[in-house]
Tab-separated table of C-alpha atoms and ligand atoms in Angstrom:
chain	number	residue	atom	x	y	z
A	1	MET	CA	-44.672	-73.708	-25.129
A	2	ASN	CA	-45.090	-71.336	-28.042
A	3	GLN	CA	-43.634	-67.980	-26.949
A	4	THR	CA	-46.090	-66.065	-29.139
A	5	GLN	CA	-49.007	-67.454	-27.125
A	6	PRO	CA	-50.018	-65.696	-23.910
A	7	TYR	CA	-48.747	-67.486	-20.804
A	8	ILE	CA	-52.267	-67.391	-19.373
A	9	SER	CA	-55.365	-67.463	-21.545
A	10	CYS	CA	-58.899	-67.346	-20.090
A	11	ARG	CA	-61.720	-67.555	-22.654
A	12	GLY	CA	-65.328	-67.204	-21.565
A	13	ILE	CA	-64.590	-68.384	-18.041
A	14	SER	CA	-67.518	-68.699	-15.642
A	15	LYS	CA	-67.525	-70.026	-12.093
A	16	THR	CA	-70.634	-70.878	-10.147
A	17	TYR	CA	-70.771	-72.016	-6.538
A	18	HIS	CA	-73.686	-73.588	-4.705
A	19	LYS	CA	-74.309	-71.783	-1.446
A	20	GLY	CA	-77.050	-73.759	0.208
A	21	LYS	CA	-79.905	-73.569	-2.278
A	22	THR	CA	-78.675	-70.449	-4.033
A	23	LEU	CA	-76.139	-70.174	-6.820
A	24	VAL	CA	-73.329	-67.629	-6.683
A	25	THR	CA	-71.558	-66.774	-9.945
A	26	PRO	CA	-68.546	-64.580	-9.149
A	27	LEU	CA	-67.017	-64.948	-12.650
A	28	LYS	CA	-69.151	-64.589	-15.783
A	29	ASP	CA	-67.811	-65.086	-19.280
A	30	LEU	CA	-64.452	-63.621	-18.315
A	31	ASN	CA	-61.592	-63.166	-20.797
A	32	LEU	CA	-57.969	-62.544	-19.894
A	33	ASP	CA	-54.571	-62.914	-21.559
A	34	VAL	CA	-51.361	-62.504	-19.599
A	35	ALA	CA	-47.913	-62.540	-21.226
A	36	GLN	CA	-44.965	-64.450	-19.838
A	37	GLY	CA	-43.015	-62.159	-17.503
A	38	GLU	CA	-45.974	-59.819	-17.066
A	39	PHE	CA	-46.836	-58.489	-13.606
A	40	LEU	CA	-50.612	-58.002	-13.410
A	41	ALA	CA	-52.475	-56.399	-10.515
A	42	LEU	CA	-56.065	-57.395	-9.877
A	43	MET	CA	-58.360	-55.116	-7.884
A	44	GLY	CA	-62.058	-55.122	-7.055
A	45	PRO	CA	-64.448	-55.002	-4.127
A	46	SER	CA	-64.581	-57.732	-1.519
A	47	GLY	CA	-66.556	-60.699	-2.818
A	48	SER	CA	-66.001	-59.775	-6.472
A	49	GLY	CA	-64.247	-63.062	-7.260
A	50	LYS	CA	-60.554	-62.117	-7.103
A	51	THR	CA	-59.519	-65.135	-5.035
A	52	THR	CA	-61.780	-67.344	-7.142
A	53	LEU	CA	-59.944	-66.231	-10.287
A	54	LEU	CA	-56.514	-66.752	-8.693
A	55	ASN	CA	-57.544	-70.245	-7.613
A	56	LEU	CA	-58.624	-71.143	-11.150
A	57	ILE	CA	-55.376	-69.864	-12.662
A	58	ALA	CA	-53.374	-71.660	-9.951
A	59	GLY	CA	-55.173	-74.948	-10.670
A	60	ILE	CA	-56.634	-75.149	-7.169
A	61	ASP	CA	-60.168	-75.038	-8.535
A	62	GLN	CA	-61.658	-75.450	-12.015
A	63	PRO	CA	-64.037	-73.225	-14.001
A	64	SER	CA	-67.688	-74.237	-14.424
A	65	SER	CA	-67.351	-73.391	-18.125
A	66	GLY	CA	-64.923	-71.756	-20.526
A	67	GLN	CA	-61.348	-72.413	-21.563
A	68	LEU	CA	-58.284	-71.910	-19.420
A	69	HIS	CA	-54.710	-72.476	-20.554
A	70	VAL	CA	-51.657	-71.785	-18.425
A	71	GLY	CA	-48.141	-72.370	-19.747
A	72	GLY	CA	-49.562	-74.292	-22.694
A	73	ILE	CA	-51.568	-76.678	-20.477
A	74	ASP	CA	-55.360	-76.903	-20.706
A	75	LEU	CA	-56.353	-76.782	-17.031
A	76	THR	CA	-59.963	-77.707	-17.790
A	77	GLN	CA	-58.928	-81.065	-19.241
A	78	THR	CA	-56.782	-82.047	-16.286
A	79	ASN	CA	-57.906	-84.244	-13.400
A	80	ARG	CA	-57.356	-83.300	-9.766
A	81	GLY	CA	-54.255	-85.453	-9.277
A	82	GLU	CA	-52.634	-84.097	-12.435
A	83	LEU	CA	-53.571	-80.554	-11.380
A	84	ALA	CA	-51.869	-81.025	-8.012
A	85	ARG	CA	-48.705	-82.262	-9.742
A	86	TRP	CA	-48.859	-79.419	-12.267
A	87	ARG	CA	-49.258	-76.881	-9.441
A	88	ALA	CA	-46.277	-78.224	-7.503
A	89	ARG	CA	-44.025	-77.632	-10.523
A	90	HIS	CA	-45.493	-74.553	-12.152
A	91	CYS	CA	-47.248	-72.326	-9.637
A	92	GLY	CA	-46.169	-70.603	-6.428
A	93	TYR	CA	-48.893	-69.164	-4.149
A	94	ILE	CA	-48.302	-66.239	-1.813
A	95	PHE	CA	-50.905	-65.387	0.859
A	96	GLN	CA	-51.701	-62.254	2.835
A	97	LEU	CA	-50.835	-63.910	6.157
A	98	TYR	CA	-47.820	-65.861	4.819
A	99	HIS	CA	-49.061	-69.315	5.954
A	100	LEU	CA	-45.660	-70.463	7.134
A	101	VAL	CA	-45.549	-73.603	9.263
A	102	PRO	CA	-44.812	-72.207	12.733
A	103	ILE	CA	-42.754	-75.123	14.074
A	104	LEU	CA	-40.416	-75.158	11.076
A	105	THR	CA	-37.455	-72.850	10.471
A	106	ALA	CA	-37.330	-70.525	7.466
A	107	TYR	CA	-35.063	-73.073	5.747
A	108	GLU	CA	-37.462	-75.946	6.441
A	109	ASN	CA	-40.492	-73.933	5.280
A	110	ILE	CA	-38.758	-73.166	2.002
A	111	GLU	CA	-37.799	-76.830	1.643
A	112	LEU	CA	-41.438	-78.048	1.730
A	113	PRO	CA	-42.293	-77.764	-2.006
A	114	LEU	CA	-39.018	-79.508	-2.889
A	115	LEU	CA	-39.963	-82.551	-0.820
A	116	LEU	CA	-42.696	-83.223	-3.404
A	117	ASN	CA	-39.953	-83.991	-5.923
A	118	PRO	CA	-38.313	-87.297	-4.919
A	119	SER	CA	-35.634	-87.036	-7.599
A	120	LEU	CA	-33.965	-84.119	-5.794
A	121	SER	CA	-31.142	-85.066	-3.437
A	122	ARG	CA	-30.626	-83.331	-0.112
A	123	THR	CA	-27.649	-81.491	-1.644
A	124	ASP	CA	-29.763	-80.331	-4.607
A	125	ARG	CA	-32.414	-79.108	-2.200
A	126	LYS	CA	-29.870	-77.236	-0.116
A	127	ALA	CA	-28.480	-75.394	-3.163
A	128	LYS	CA	-31.981	-74.334	-4.245
A	129	ILE	CA	-33.010	-73.227	-0.747
A	130	GLN	CA	-29.840	-71.181	-0.307
A	131	ALA	CA	-30.372	-69.536	-3.710
A	132	ALA	CA	-33.971	-68.668	-2.773
A	133	LEU	CA	-32.890	-67.282	0.619
A	134	ARG	CA	-30.235	-65.182	-1.130
A	135	LEU	CA	-32.782	-63.875	-3.634
A	136	VAL	CA	-35.087	-62.633	-0.867
A	137	GLY	CA	-32.143	-61.303	1.179
A	138	LEU	CA	-32.566	-63.595	4.174
A	139	GLU	CA	-29.486	-65.850	4.139
A	140	ASP	CA	-28.861	-64.896	7.771
A	141	ARG	CA	-32.366	-65.916	8.891
A	142	ALA	CA	-32.351	-69.537	7.673
A	143	GLU	CA	-32.566	-71.031	11.149
A	144	HIS	CA	-35.210	-68.626	12.481
A	145	ARG	CA	-38.776	-69.730	13.118
A	146	PRO	CA	-41.671	-67.538	11.912
A	147	THR	CA	-42.257	-66.068	15.408
A	148	GLU	CA	-38.678	-64.795	15.340
A	149	LEU	CA	-39.233	-62.877	12.103
A	150	SER	CA	-40.993	-59.597	11.269
A	151	GLY	CA	-44.088	-59.712	9.038
A	152	GLY	CA	-42.055	-58.473	6.085
A	153	GLN	CA	-39.425	-61.161	6.683
A	154	GLU	CA	-42.120	-63.826	6.996
A	155	GLN	CA	-43.529	-62.738	3.647
A	156	ARG	CA	-40.060	-62.889	2.098
A	157	VAL	CA	-39.683	-66.469	3.400
A	158	ALA	CA	-43.111	-67.235	1.900
A	159	ILE	CA	-41.928	-65.811	-1.432
A	160	ALA	CA	-38.748	-67.916	-1.225
A	161	ARG	CA	-40.978	-70.964	-0.634
A	162	ALA	CA	-43.162	-69.974	-3.625
A	163	ILE	CA	-40.186	-69.681	-6.009
A	164	VAL	CA	-37.847	-72.417	-4.762
A	165	ALA	CA	-39.137	-75.029	-7.225
A	166	ASP	CA	-38.712	-72.438	-10.015
A	167	PRO	CA	-42.361	-72.175	-11.149
A	168	GLY	CA	-43.207	-69.944	-14.123
A	169	LEU	CA	-46.258	-68.510	-12.387
A	170	LEU	CA	-46.694	-66.713	-9.066
A	171	VAL	CA	-50.090	-65.785	-7.690
A	172	ALA	CA	-50.265	-63.494	-4.693
A	173	ASP	CA	-53.481	-62.779	-2.762
A	174	GLU	CA	-53.059	-59.378	-1.055
A	175	PRO	CA	-49.387	-60.055	-0.288
A	176	THR	CA	-48.848	-56.621	1.275
A	177	GLY	CA	-52.257	-56.408	2.990
A	178	ASP	CA	-50.822	-56.933	6.468
A	179	LEU	CA	-47.553	-55.016	6.078
A	180	ASP	CA	-46.460	-51.444	6.753
A	181	ARG	CA	-45.355	-49.213	3.902
A	182	ASP	CA	-41.616	-50.020	4.081
A	183	ALA	CA	-42.119	-53.782	4.264
A	184	SER	CA	-44.699	-53.532	1.438
A	185	GLU	CA	-42.196	-51.682	-0.742
A	186	GLN	CA	-39.636	-54.449	-0.235
A	187	ILE	CA	-42.167	-57.109	-1.217
A	188	LEU	CA	-43.297	-55.158	-4.283
A	189	GLU	CA	-39.705	-54.586	-5.357
A	190	LEU	CA	-39.061	-58.300	-5.002
A	191	LEU	CA	-42.121	-59.136	-7.118
A	192	ARG	CA	-41.087	-56.584	-9.762
A	193	SER	CA	-37.627	-58.112	-9.983
A	194	LEU	CA	-39.036	-61.648	-10.176
A	195	ALA	CA	-41.022	-60.584	-13.239
A	196	ALA	CA	-38.230	-58.491	-14.774
A	197	ASP	CA	-35.133	-60.568	-14.034
A	198	HIS	CA	-36.581	-64.070	-13.727
A	199	SER	CA	-39.460	-63.931	-16.272
A	200	LYS	CA	-42.005	-64.965	-13.675
A	201	THR	CA	-45.589	-64.261	-14.648
A	202	ILE	CA	-47.216	-62.670	-11.601
A	203	ILE	CA	-50.836	-62.028	-10.718
A	204	MET	CA	-51.277	-60.009	-7.566
A	205	VAL	CA	-54.593	-59.214	-5.907
A	206	THR	CA	-54.434	-55.974	-3.957
A	207	HIS	CA	-56.729	-53.387	-2.377
A	208	ASP	CA	-53.937	-50.830	-2.392
A	209	ALA	CA	-53.862	-48.614	-5.491
A	210	HIS	CA	-50.269	-47.660	-4.685
A	211	ALA	CA	-49.211	-51.315	-4.587
A	212	ALA	CA	-51.046	-51.920	-7.865
A	213	GLU	CA	-48.885	-49.249	-9.519
A	214	SER	CA	-45.940	-51.629	-9.221
A	215	ALA	CA	-47.553	-53.861	-11.811
A	216	HIS	CA	-47.352	-53.527	-15.588
A	217	ARG	CA	-51.124	-53.546	-15.830
A	218	VAL	CA	-54.043	-53.100	-13.434
A	219	LEU	CA	-57.431	-54.759	-13.994
A	220	HIS	CA	-60.584	-54.458	-11.886
A	221	LEU	CA	-63.083	-57.259	-11.352
A	222	GLU	CA	-66.622	-55.981	-11.540
A	223	LYS	CA	-69.783	-57.994	-12.060
A	224	GLY	CA	-67.770	-61.056	-12.936
A	225	GLN	CA	-65.719	-59.375	-15.663
A	226	LEU	CA	-62.367	-57.659	-15.899
A	227	ILE	CA	-62.295	-53.948	-16.614
A	228	ARG	CA	-59.345	-51.685	-17.144
A	229	HIS	CA	-60.042	-48.382	-15.403
A	230	ASN	CA	-57.326	-46.400	-17.037
A	231	GLU	CA	-55.634	-47.209	-20.280
A	232	ARG	CA	-52.191	-46.293	-19.032
A	233	ARG	CA	-50.271	-49.479	-19.345
A	234	LYS	CA	-46.651	-49.562	-18.331
A	235	SER	CA	-44.745	-50.963	-21.233
A	236	LYS	CA	-42.948	-54.147	-20.499
A	237	PRO	CA	-39.427	-52.720	-20.966
A	238	MET	CA	-37.887	-54.064	-17.844
A	239	GLU	CA	-35.068	-51.540	-17.339
A	240	GLU	CA	-37.470	-49.413	-15.395
A	241	TYR	CA	-37.782	-52.205	-12.853
A	242	SER	CA	-34.402	-53.864	-12.884
A	243	ALA	CA	-32.530	-50.577	-12.537
A	244	LYS	CA	-33.790	-50.187	-8.983
B	301	ADP	N1	-65.795	-72.421	-2.110
B	301	ADP	C1	-66.834	-71.580	-2.209
B	301	ADP	N2	-68.106	-72.006	-2.029
B	301	ADP	C2	-69.152	-71.167	-2.153
B	301	ADP	N3	-69.038	-69.858	-2.453
B	301	ADP	C3	-67.813	-69.369	-2.631
B	301	ADP	C4	-66.626	-70.190	-2.507
B	301	ADP	N4	-65.547	-69.407	-2.756
B	301	ADP	C5	-66.017	-68.166	-3.003
B	301	ADP	N5	-67.381	-68.136	-2.927
B	301	ADP	C6	-68.225	-66.958	-3.174
B	301	ADP	O1	-67.830	-66.368	-4.397
B	301	ADP	C7	-67.827	-64.966	-4.300
B	301	ADP	C8	-66.440	-64.426	-4.621
B	301	ADP	O2	-65.548	-64.787	-3.571
B	301	ADP	P1	-63.992	-64.459	-3.611
B	301	ADP	O3	-63.413	-64.954	-4.878
B	301	ADP	O4	-63.401	-64.993	-2.358
B	301	ADP	O5	-63.986	-62.851	-3.617
B	301	ADP	P2	-62.809	-61.807	-3.323
B	301	ADP	O6	-61.514	-62.567	-3.244
B	301	ADP	O7	-62.867	-60.830	-4.456
B	301	ADP	O8	-63.161	-61.151	-2.033
B	301	ADP	C9	-68.318	-64.628	-2.901
B	301	ADP	O9	-69.710	-64.413	-2.984
B	301	ADP	C10	-68.014	-65.872	-2.134
B	301	ADP	O10	-68.887	-66.008	-1.036
B	302	MG	MG1	-60.156	-62.759	-1.702
């Protein structure tokens, strides 16, 4: 991929859904560029299309029209099978309610995305899982099931699962929406360091203006388009983040 190109490029993106006989168009002629290693927060009222946009960028769904490139790949020219394979390698998804598999341990939950890659040996998988557990600070919780973890710990396991296959892109849909302030801070710090120290490109939907301040840039979805409410953009110098 050409490093001078944005990691994500949306050009004139629209998305229309059929809801019974009516058409809903949450995204209308939307443009967005996101640099590699940028941490972008996305805000906007409920129903404004935030999850729709994340799903397009994550290759879960496709735009009705417009151009969408992620990591040099044209996601509008990719069929569903190819999209699923692309997603497994290049995109980690983090949800508000973690979506861990309850009968599996933390270790086994983190292992799931690696099982999609048959060329990885059990030993390779173990090394990657242990590195991911170390990164989220949960080495000592590997054998715990989700019910034996706090919400903040569950979300850290979910982040370990999202990064274990080393994707370039992380999308997070209200990742701190169900957490108290302290647990939220830990998650936000982790996301900041993933952008700063690991060059992950991160798009985070949040309703919390304080959480959004962790990002380099905050955009609001309104009437299908992205609007920047204030022009203050944290420069990308990463010392500010990595020093913490
Ligand atoms: N799969 C779908 N089928 C039909 N309508 C949908 C679908 N997904 C989202 N929508 C509609 O698109 C609009 C935006 O939804 P969404 O992206 O979930 O908003 P947000 O995440 O900002 O709350 C809503 O009107 C929603 O009902
Ligand atoms: Mg949503």
